[in-house]
């Protein structure tokens, strides 16, 4: 046994001959030792550090998220669900509308009882019921527009303006009257009516569906021409709601034309008056109002003087100054007959609807 002053028999660790040879290469210099800090934790701190070291990792829990984060997630979920529901079943979404029905039309010739009066166009107008009519588009007056249950004042005014635009282009345009281009009329129609319109103009038929004159007013430019470009117009227009998704516009206007035989100069004295009464019913849904187009449901037209036998499906065929209708009067209808009713109708042009023969002729002084 070694004494108090003697070192142990084994060499100390860290010295040559010691047992931990693997630490012999580790050398701590003086600056490292001087920079090292020794801190003794209290018992409470040691317990806390020990508890933190052995604490198990918690699993997922709603408490792991803050309350604002949870509220934000719920708000986004509610907004997304509401957007999907409103897109599928919107309470204000208009019900789907079906295809418009084909236009129903009738064109009735009015036959005169006497020879057609002729003379100076201005004098004819002055001594006819059209003396107080307005000229051109100014005669198509619009009623005051007020909001309805489901349409605003602006939408009502738009519907009235579309109806007027159609009447002007189909009844007053000189090119259309002479059988010219009809594209400006076609673009005002609902696309579902365009096929019927095209067929009516390409192959007119007096079947109540495909008369070209049910859509527009036109004459044969090889036979008649305008003696006065100032067409006289008078009538009325009204509107109502047909359902929550559509407006109906009803128009009833009389157009009076001064005509003369084609090929004559513009200042001839052999003019005569030709009258066309057009009753049209327009239907305009919200899509039509947005795209400035319309559906035409009904077109009723009475035009004269014409012969009852005139084929008016493709063009109106006026009787000019001095001409008279054939002896064939309006066709009778047998109320006991079965089968489809005949489409061809004819009426009698009242004497008061034409200028007086005694006053229509120009005097020698006026030439």
Tab-separated table of C-alpha atoms in Angstrom:
chain	number	residue	atom	x	y	z
A	1	UNK	CA	0.000	0.000	0.000
A	2	UNK	CA	1.409	3.326	-1.019
A	3	UNK	CA	1.951	6.123	1.405
A	4	UNK	CA	0.299	9.506	1.438
A	5	UNK	CA	3.066	11.205	-0.419
A	6	UNK	CA	3.499	8.570	-3.027
A	7	UNK	CA	1.689	8.599	-6.299
A	8	UNK	CA	-0.559	5.741	-7.292
A	9	UNK	CA	1.048	2.751	-8.876
A	10	UNK	CA	-0.717	3.315	-12.225
A	11	UNK	CA	0.167	6.250	-14.413
A	12	UNK	CA	-2.395	9.089	-14.332
A	13	UNK	CA	-4.859	9.558	-17.211
A	14	UNK	CA	-3.700	11.789	-20.006
A	15	UNK	CA	-0.012	11.006	-19.402
A	16	UNK	CA	2.174	8.607	-21.260
A	17	UNK	CA	1.418	5.167	-20.126
A	18	UNK	CA	-2.158	6.080	-19.101
A	19	UNK	CA	-5.190	3.917	-19.945
A	20	UNK	CA	-7.110	6.351	-22.241
A	21	UNK	CA	-4.788	6.542	-25.172
A	22	UNK	CA	-7.590	7.737	-27.515
A	23	UNK	CA	-7.749	11.153	-25.786
A	24	UNK	CA	-4.008	11.805	-26.004
A	25	UNK	CA	-4.440	13.832	-29.222
A	26	UNK	CA	-6.934	16.207	-27.634
A	27	UNK	CA	-5.165	19.317	-26.367
A	28	UNK	CA	-6.965	22.322	-24.873
A	29	UNK	CA	-5.039	25.501	-25.241
A	30	UNK	CA	-5.015	28.236	-22.665
A	31	UNK	CA	-7.501	30.539	-24.480
A	32	UNK	CA	-10.117	27.795	-24.709
A	33	UNK	CA	-9.840	27.010	-21.029
A	34	UNK	CA	-10.010	30.678	-20.075
A	35	UNK	CA	-13.158	31.251	-22.279
A	36	UNK	CA	-15.046	28.302	-20.850
A	37	UNK	CA	-17.808	29.155	-18.413
A	38	UNK	CA	-18.924	26.912	-15.690
A	39	UNK	CA	-22.449	27.292	-14.483
A	40	UNK	CA	-24.068	25.294	-11.776
A	41	UNK	CA	-27.848	24.905	-12.202
A	42	UNK	CA	-30.077	24.989	-9.202
A	43	UNK	CA	-32.084	21.941	-8.210
A	44	UNK	CA	-35.288	23.408	-9.671
A	45	UNK	CA	-33.550	24.245	-12.962
A	46	UNK	CA	-32.064	20.759	-13.141
A	47	UNK	CA	-35.508	19.231	-12.610
A	48	UNK	CA	-37.023	21.434	-15.325
A	49	UNK	CA	-34.291	20.631	-17.816
A	50	UNK	CA	-34.619	16.977	-17.071
A	51	UNK	CA	-38.403	17.051	-17.551
A	52	UNK	CA	-37.985	18.860	-20.878
A	53	UNK	CA	-35.507	16.331	-22.054
A	54	UNK	CA	-37.712	13.330	-21.395
A	55	UNK	CA	-41.037	14.918	-22.453
A	56	UNK	CA	-42.716	12.902	-25.179
A	57	UNK	CA	-43.751	14.577	-28.433
A	58	UNK	CA	-47.472	15.344	-28.300
A	59	UNK	CA	-49.818	14.125	-31.063
A	60	UNK	CA	-52.233	16.314	-33.077
A	61	UNK	CA	-54.772	18.215	-31.059
A	62	UNK	CA	-57.111	21.124	-31.825
A	63	UNK	CA	-55.347	22.989	-29.052
A	64	UNK	CA	-52.193	22.952	-31.184
A	65	UNK	CA	-53.770	25.650	-33.389
A	66	UNK	CA	-54.565	29.128	-32.225
A	67	UNK	CA	-58.167	30.312	-32.132
A	68	UNK	CA	-57.720	32.897	-34.928
A	69	UNK	CA	-56.296	30.220	-37.221
A	70	UNK	CA	-59.243	27.897	-36.552
A	71	UNK	CA	-61.711	30.743	-37.174
A	72	UNK	CA	-60.022	31.602	-40.471
A	73	UNK	CA	-60.184	27.988	-41.673
A	74	UNK	CA	-63.871	27.732	-40.780
A	75	UNK	CA	-64.636	31.042	-42.503
A	76	UNK	CA	-62.931	29.929	-45.716
A	77	UNK	CA	-64.787	26.609	-45.627
A	78	UNK	CA	-68.155	28.330	-45.196
A	79	UNK	CA	-67.423	30.804	-48.008
A	80	UNK	CA	-66.357	28.033	-50.395
A	81	UNK	CA	-69.444	25.927	-49.614
A	82	UNK	CA	-71.744	28.937	-50.065
A	83	UNK	CA	-70.171	29.815	-53.425
A	84	UNK	CA	-70.746	26.285	-54.717
A	85	UNK	CA	-74.354	26.252	-53.518
A	86	UNK	CA	-75.190	29.660	-54.966
A	87	UNK	CA	-73.633	28.702	-58.289
A	88	UNK	CA	-75.701	25.543	-58.565
A	89	UNK	CA	-78.988	26.864	-57.206
A	90	UNK	CA	-79.003	30.634	-57.333
A	91	UNK	CA	-82.319	31.925	-55.939
A	92	UNK	CA	-82.352	34.786	-58.488
A	93	UNK	CA	-81.150	32.784	-61.476
A	94	UNK	CA	-83.717	33.182	-64.275
A	95	UNK	CA	-85.371	29.970	-65.387
A	96	UNK	CA	-84.097	28.555	-68.661
A	97	UNK	CA	-86.138	29.683	-71.630
A	98	UNK	CA	-87.042	27.442	-74.508
A	99	UNK	CA	-86.661	28.086	-78.189
A	100	UNK	CA	-88.987	30.770	-79.566
A	101	UNK	CA	-91.990	29.669	-81.557
A	102	UNK	CA	-91.923	30.314	-85.322
A	103	UNK	CA	-93.389	33.630	-86.395
A	104	UNK	CA	-97.108	33.432	-87.226
A	105	UNK	CA	-98.033	35.835	-89.987
A	106	UNK	CA	-100.842	36.892	-92.289
A	107	UNK	CA	-100.749	39.301	-95.226
A	108	UNK	CA	-104.175	40.503	-96.388
A	109	UNK	CA	-104.557	42.345	-99.726
A	110	UNK	CA	-107.095	45.170	-99.774
A	111	UNK	CA	-108.893	45.493	-103.095
A	112	UNK	CA	-110.294	48.912	-104.199
A	113	UNK	CA	-113.875	49.228	-105.404
A	114	UNK	CA	-113.025	51.944	-107.920
A	115	UNK	CA	-110.041	52.872	-110.113
A	116	UNK	CA	-107.020	54.000	-108.108
A	117	UNK	CA	-106.797	57.839	-107.909
A	118	UNK	CA	-103.592	59.343	-109.274
A	119	UNK	CA	-101.923	62.728	-109.343
A	120	UNK	CA	-99.195	64.731	-107.662
A	121	UNK	CA	-97.826	62.933	-104.624
A	122	UNK	CA	-97.998	65.972	-102.352
A	123	UNK	CA	-101.571	66.688	-103.344
A	124	UNK	CA	-102.523	63.062	-102.798
A	125	UNK	CA	-101.149	63.156	-99.283
A	126	UNK	CA	-102.855	66.477	-98.542
A	127	UNK	CA	-106.304	65.099	-99.444
A	128	UNK	CA	-105.957	61.736	-97.724
A	129	UNK	CA	-106.264	60.535	-94.128
A	130	UNK	CA	-102.430	60.667	-94.055
A	131	UNK	CA	-102.418	64.454	-94.255
A	132	UNK	CA	-101.677	64.757	-90.529
A	133	UNK	CA	-99.250	61.841	-90.329
A	134	UNK	CA	-95.625	62.399	-89.477
A	135	UNK	CA	-92.795	61.646	-91.867
A	136	UNK	CA	-90.480	58.648	-91.610
A	137	UNK	CA	-89.137	57.432	-88.280
A	138	UNK	CA	-90.557	60.452	-86.439
A	139	UNK	CA	-93.991	58.881	-86.878
A	140	UNK	CA	-92.942	55.864	-84.780
A	141	UNK	CA	-93.387	57.508	-81.421
A	142	UNK	CA	-92.328	55.668	-78.265
A	143	UNK	CA	-94.492	55.627	-75.151
A	144	UNK	CA	-93.026	56.813	-71.870
A	145	UNK	CA	-90.998	54.048	-70.266
A	146	UNK	CA	-91.512	53.195	-66.604
A	147	UNK	CA	-90.120	50.314	-64.593
A	148	UNK	CA	-92.148	47.133	-64.290
A	149	UNK	CA	-92.139	44.493	-61.584
A	150	UNK	CA	-89.038	42.735	-62.917
A	151	UNK	CA	-87.522	45.208	-65.406
A	152	UNK	CA	-85.935	48.606	-64.920
A	153	UNK	CA	-86.884	51.755	-66.802
A	154	UNK	CA	-83.703	51.477	-68.879
A	155	UNK	CA	-84.539	47.905	-69.891
A	156	UNK	CA	-88.062	48.912	-70.930
A	157	UNK	CA	-86.710	51.788	-73.011
A	158	UNK	CA	-84.216	49.428	-74.635
A	159	UNK	CA	-87.031	47.043	-75.597
A	160	UNK	CA	-89.052	49.873	-77.155
A	161	UNK	CA	-86.019	51.140	-79.058
A	162	UNK	CA	-85.298	47.678	-80.504
A	163	UNK	CA	-88.909	47.383	-81.708
A	164	UNK	CA	-88.712	50.825	-83.329
A	165	UNK	CA	-85.398	49.983	-84.959
A	166	UNK	CA	-86.950	46.894	-86.518
A	167	UNK	CA	-89.939	48.843	-87.847
A	168	UNK	CA	-87.742	51.554	-89.340
A	169	UNK	CA	-85.417	49.133	-91.101
A	170	UNK	CA	-88.166	46.805	-92.343
A	171	UNK	CA	-90.737	49.444	-93.397
A	172	UNK	CA	-88.916	52.681	-94.263
A	173	UNK	CA	-85.484	51.841	-95.670
A	174	UNK	CA	-85.543	52.602	-99.444
A	175	UNK	CA	-83.141	49.763	-100.246
A	176	UNK	CA	-85.264	47.209	-98.406
A	177	UNK	CA	-88.438	48.532	-100.067
A	178	UNK	CA	-86.805	47.929	-103.449
A	179	UNK	CA	-85.888	44.339	-102.580
A	180	UNK	CA	-82.318	45.130	-101.557
A	181	UNK	CA	-80.124	43.699	-98.774
A	182	UNK	CA	-81.900	42.495	-95.657
A	183	UNK	CA	-78.877	41.843	-93.426
A	184	UNK	CA	-79.647	44.817	-91.188
A	185	UNK	CA	-83.051	43.271	-90.419
A	186	UNK	CA	-81.731	39.759	-89.951
A	187	UNK	CA	-79.227	40.771	-87.263
A	188	UNK	CA	-82.074	42.123	-85.130
A	189	UNK	CA	-83.693	38.677	-84.899
A	190	UNK	CA	-83.185	35.964	-82.326
A	191	UNK	CA	-80.845	33.325	-83.860
A	192	UNK	CA	-83.576	30.694	-83.572
A	193	UNK	CA	-85.722	32.716	-86.014
A	194	UNK	CA	-83.030	33.275	-88.620
A	195	UNK	CA	-83.629	29.978	-90.440
A	196	UNK	CA	-87.332	30.813	-90.847
A	197	UNK	CA	-86.414	34.318	-92.008
A	198	UNK	CA	-83.924	33.011	-94.583
A	199	UNK	CA	-86.396	30.468	-95.943
A	200	UNK	CA	-89.137	33.093	-96.170
A	201	UNK	CA	-86.995	35.357	-98.335
A	202	UNK	CA	-85.414	32.577	-100.419
A	203	UNK	CA	-88.582	30.559	-101.136
A	204	UNK	CA	-91.634	32.579	-100.068
A	205	UNK	CA	-94.859	30.653	-99.473
A	206	UNK	CA	-98.344	31.759	-98.496
A	207	UNK	CA	-98.584	29.268	-95.622
A	208	UNK	CA	-98.768	31.599	-92.638
A	209	UNK	CA	-95.090	30.948	-91.802
A	210	UNK	CA	-92.922	31.841	-94.785
A	211	UNK	CA	-94.193	35.016	-96.445
A	212	UNK	CA	-91.366	37.462	-97.016
A	213	UNK	CA	-93.861	40.298	-96.640
A	214	UNK	CA	-94.642	39.077	-93.131
A	215	UNK	CA	-91.152	40.155	-92.118
A	216	UNK	CA	-90.735	43.358	-94.136
A	217	UNK	CA	-92.285	45.657	-96.729
A	218	UNK	CA	-90.925	45.342	-100.248
A	219	UNK	CA	-92.085	45.960	-103.799
A	220	UNK	CA	-91.026	44.786	-107.229
A	221	UNK	CA	-88.450	47.408	-108.327
A	222	UNK	CA	-89.112	46.504	-111.964
A	223	UNK	CA	-92.714	47.705	-111.668
A	224	UNK	CA	-92.976	50.406	-109.005
A	225	UNK	CA	-90.776	53.017	-107.344
A	226	UNK	CA	-91.164	55.679	-104.689
A	227	UNK	CA	-92.624	58.911	-106.067
A	228	UNK	CA	-91.889	60.652	-102.762
A	229	UNK	CA	-89.238	59.442	-100.293
A	230	UNK	CA	-91.171	61.024	-97.418
A	231	UNK	CA	-93.224	58.081	-96.180
A	232	UNK	CA	-96.093	59.021	-93.868
A	233	UNK	CA	-96.398	57.086	-90.604
A	234	UNK	CA	-98.793	56.980	-87.657
A	235	UNK	CA	-99.620	54.415	-84.995
A	236	UNK	CA	-99.038	53.325	-81.428
A	237	UNK	CA	-96.793	51.144	-79.305
A	238	UNK	CA	-97.334	49.558	-75.892
A	239	UNK	CA	-95.515	47.126	-73.603
A	240	UNK	CA	-96.154	44.700	-70.775
A	241	UNK	CA	-94.479	41.836	-68.953
A	242	UNK	CA	-95.268	38.406	-70.341
A	243	UNK	CA	-93.421	36.722	-67.449
A	244	UNK	CA	-90.660	37.664	-64.991
A	245	UNK	CA	-88.067	37.033	-67.701
A	246	UNK	CA	-89.545	38.762	-70.777
A	247	UNK	CA	-91.230	41.906	-72.072
A	248	UNK	CA	-93.887	42.047	-74.783
A	249	UNK	CA	-94.010	45.061	-77.110
A	250	UNK	CA	-97.116	45.449	-79.279
A	251	UNK	CA	-96.955	47.822	-82.275
A	252	UNK	CA	-99.712	48.965	-84.642
A	253	UNK	CA	-98.586	51.418	-87.337
A	254	UNK	CA	-99.863	52.608	-90.712
A	255	UNK	CA	-97.328	53.384	-93.460
A	256	UNK	CA	-98.437	55.350	-96.514
A	257	UNK	CA	-96.232	55.305	-99.625
A	258	UNK	CA	-96.470	57.449	-102.759
A	259	UNK	CA	-95.652	55.175	-105.711
A	260	UNK	CA	-95.441	55.520	-109.465
A	261	UNK	CA	-94.489	53.148	-112.312
A	262	UNK	CA	-90.817	52.182	-112.382
A	263	UNK	CA	-88.677	54.029	-114.904
A	264	UNK	CA	-90.417	57.367	-114.587
A	265	UNK	CA	-88.610	60.413	-113.280
A	266	UNK	CA	-88.910	61.502	-109.651
A	267	UNK	CA	-91.185	64.485	-110.492
A	268	UNK	CA	-94.016	62.709	-112.255
A	269	UNK	CA	-97.684	63.432	-111.839
A	270	UNK	CA	-98.885	59.849	-112.061
A	271	UNK	CA	-98.323	58.921	-108.422
A	272	UNK	CA	-100.746	56.958	-106.289
A	273	UNK	CA	-100.896	56.134	-102.604
A	274	UNK	CA	-100.322	52.681	-101.165
A	275	UNK	CA	-101.174	51.938	-97.526
A	276	UNK	CA	-99.725	49.204	-95.305
A	277	UNK	CA	-100.960	48.560	-91.789
A	278	UNK	CA	-98.538	46.429	-89.757
A	279	UNK	CA	-99.344	44.906	-86.374
A	280	UNK	CA	-96.324	43.207	-84.794
A	281	UNK	CA	-95.826	41.596	-81.392
A	282	UNK	CA	-92.251	41.484	-80.124
A	283	UNK	CA	-90.967	39.374	-77.249
A	284	UNK	CA	-87.665	40.350	-75.617
A	285	UNK	CA	-86.055	38.358	-72.832
A	286	UNK	CA	-83.026	39.486	-70.842
A	287	UNK	CA	-80.583	37.962	-73.326
A	288	UNK	CA	-82.325	39.767	-76.199
A	289	UNK	CA	-82.078	43.066	-74.348
A	290	UNK	CA	-78.395	42.506	-73.702
A	291	UNK	CA	-77.638	41.665	-77.347
A	292	UNK	CA	-80.084	44.163	-78.954
A	293	UNK	CA	-82.208	41.579	-80.736
A	294	UNK	CA	-85.809	40.404	-80.591
A	295	UNK	CA	-88.278	37.615	-81.178
A	296	UNK	CA	-91.326	38.358	-83.322
A	297	UNK	CA	-94.317	36.288	-82.327
A	298	UNK	CA	-97.123	37.614	-84.547
A	299	UNK	CA	-97.165	39.701	-87.737
A	300	UNK	CA	-100.459	40.856	-89.253
A	301	UNK	CA	-100.406	43.012	-92.361
A	302	UNK	CA	-103.122	44.651	-94.456
A	303	UNK	CA	-101.985	46.356	-97.651
A	304	UNK	CA	-103.731	47.999	-100.599
A	305	UNK	CA	-104.781	48.792	-103.156
A	306	UNK	CA	-104.044	45.302	-104.504
A	307	UNK	CA	-105.992	42.685	-106.366
A	308	UNK	CA	-107.374	39.826	-104.315
A	309	UNK	CA	-105.630	37.412	-106.661
A	310	UNK	CA	-102.216	39.029	-106.141
A	311	UNK	CA	-99.444	36.772	-104.891
A	312	UNK	CA	-98.200	38.791	-101.934
A	313	UNK	CA	-95.986	36.157	-100.329
A	314	UNK	CA	-92.802	37.413	-101.966
A	315	UNK	CA	-93.636	41.085	-102.696
A	316	UNK	CA	-96.498	43.509	-102.359
A	317	UNK	CA	-98.082	44.243	-105.746
A	318	UNK	CA	-99.733	47.691	-105.695
A	319	UNK	CA	-102.363	48.800	-108.177
A	320	UNK	CA	-101.136	52.115	-109.584
A	321	UNK	CA	-102.969	55.220	-110.721
A	322	UNK	CA	-105.920	54.425	-113.002
A	323	UNK	CA	-105.818	50.661	-112.366
A	324	UNK	CA	-108.620	48.776	-110.759
A	325	UNK	CA	-109.030	45.358	-109.191
A	326	UNK	CA	-110.374	42.456	-111.239
A	327	UNK	CA	-113.971	41.435	-110.887
A	328	UNK	CA	-112.991	38.774	-108.394
A	329	UNK	CA	-113.896	40.004	-104.930
A	330	UNK	CA	-112.830	38.773	-101.528
A	331	UNK	CA	-112.983	34.999	-101.288
A	332	UNK	CA	-115.782	33.618	-99.155
A	333	UNK	CA	-115.230	31.139	-96.354
A	334	UNK	CA	-117.465	28.102	-95.866
A	335	UNK	CA	-118.093	27.728	-92.102
A	336	UNK	CA	-119.165	24.105	-92.664
A	337	UNK	CA	-115.970	23.125	-94.438
A	338	UNK	CA	-113.519	20.874	-92.619
A	339	UNK	CA	-109.773	20.765	-92.850
A	340	UNK	CA	-107.226	23.560	-92.614
A	341	UNK	CA	-108.584	27.062	-93.080
A	342	UNK	CA	-107.330	28.806	-96.220
A	343	UNK	CA	-104.453	31.185	-95.594
A	344	UNK	CA	-105.223	33.426	-98.573
A	345	UNK	CA	-107.530	36.231	-97.458
A	346	UNK	CA	-108.647	39.490	-99.020
A	347	UNK	CA	-110.400	42.609	-97.844
A	348	UNK	CA	-112.111	45.597	-99.390
A	349	UNK	CA	-110.284	48.898	-99.347
A	350	UNK	CA	-112.689	51.487	-97.978
A	351	UNK	CA	-113.358	54.485	-100.179
A	352	UNK	CA	-112.468	56.891	-97.364
A	353	UNK	CA	-108.994	55.361	-97.156
A	354	UNK	CA	-108.022	56.863	-100.510
A	355	UNK	CA	-107.793	60.445	-101.738
A	356	UNK	CA	-110.919	61.887	-103.278
A	357	UNK	CA	-110.701	61.549	-107.095
A	358	UNK	CA	-112.129	65.060	-107.545
A	359	UNK	CA	-109.424	66.716	-105.443
A	360	UNK	CA	-106.497	64.390	-106.074
A	361	UNK	CA	-105.978	65.385	-109.684
A	362	UNK	CA	-103.629	68.382	-110.043
A	363	UNK	CA	-105.080	71.554	-111.525
A	364	UNK	CA	-103.678	73.035	-114.766
A	365	UNK	CA	-102.187	75.878	-112.762
A	366	UNK	CA	-100.085	73.536	-110.634
A	367	UNK	CA	-99.120	71.365	-113.565
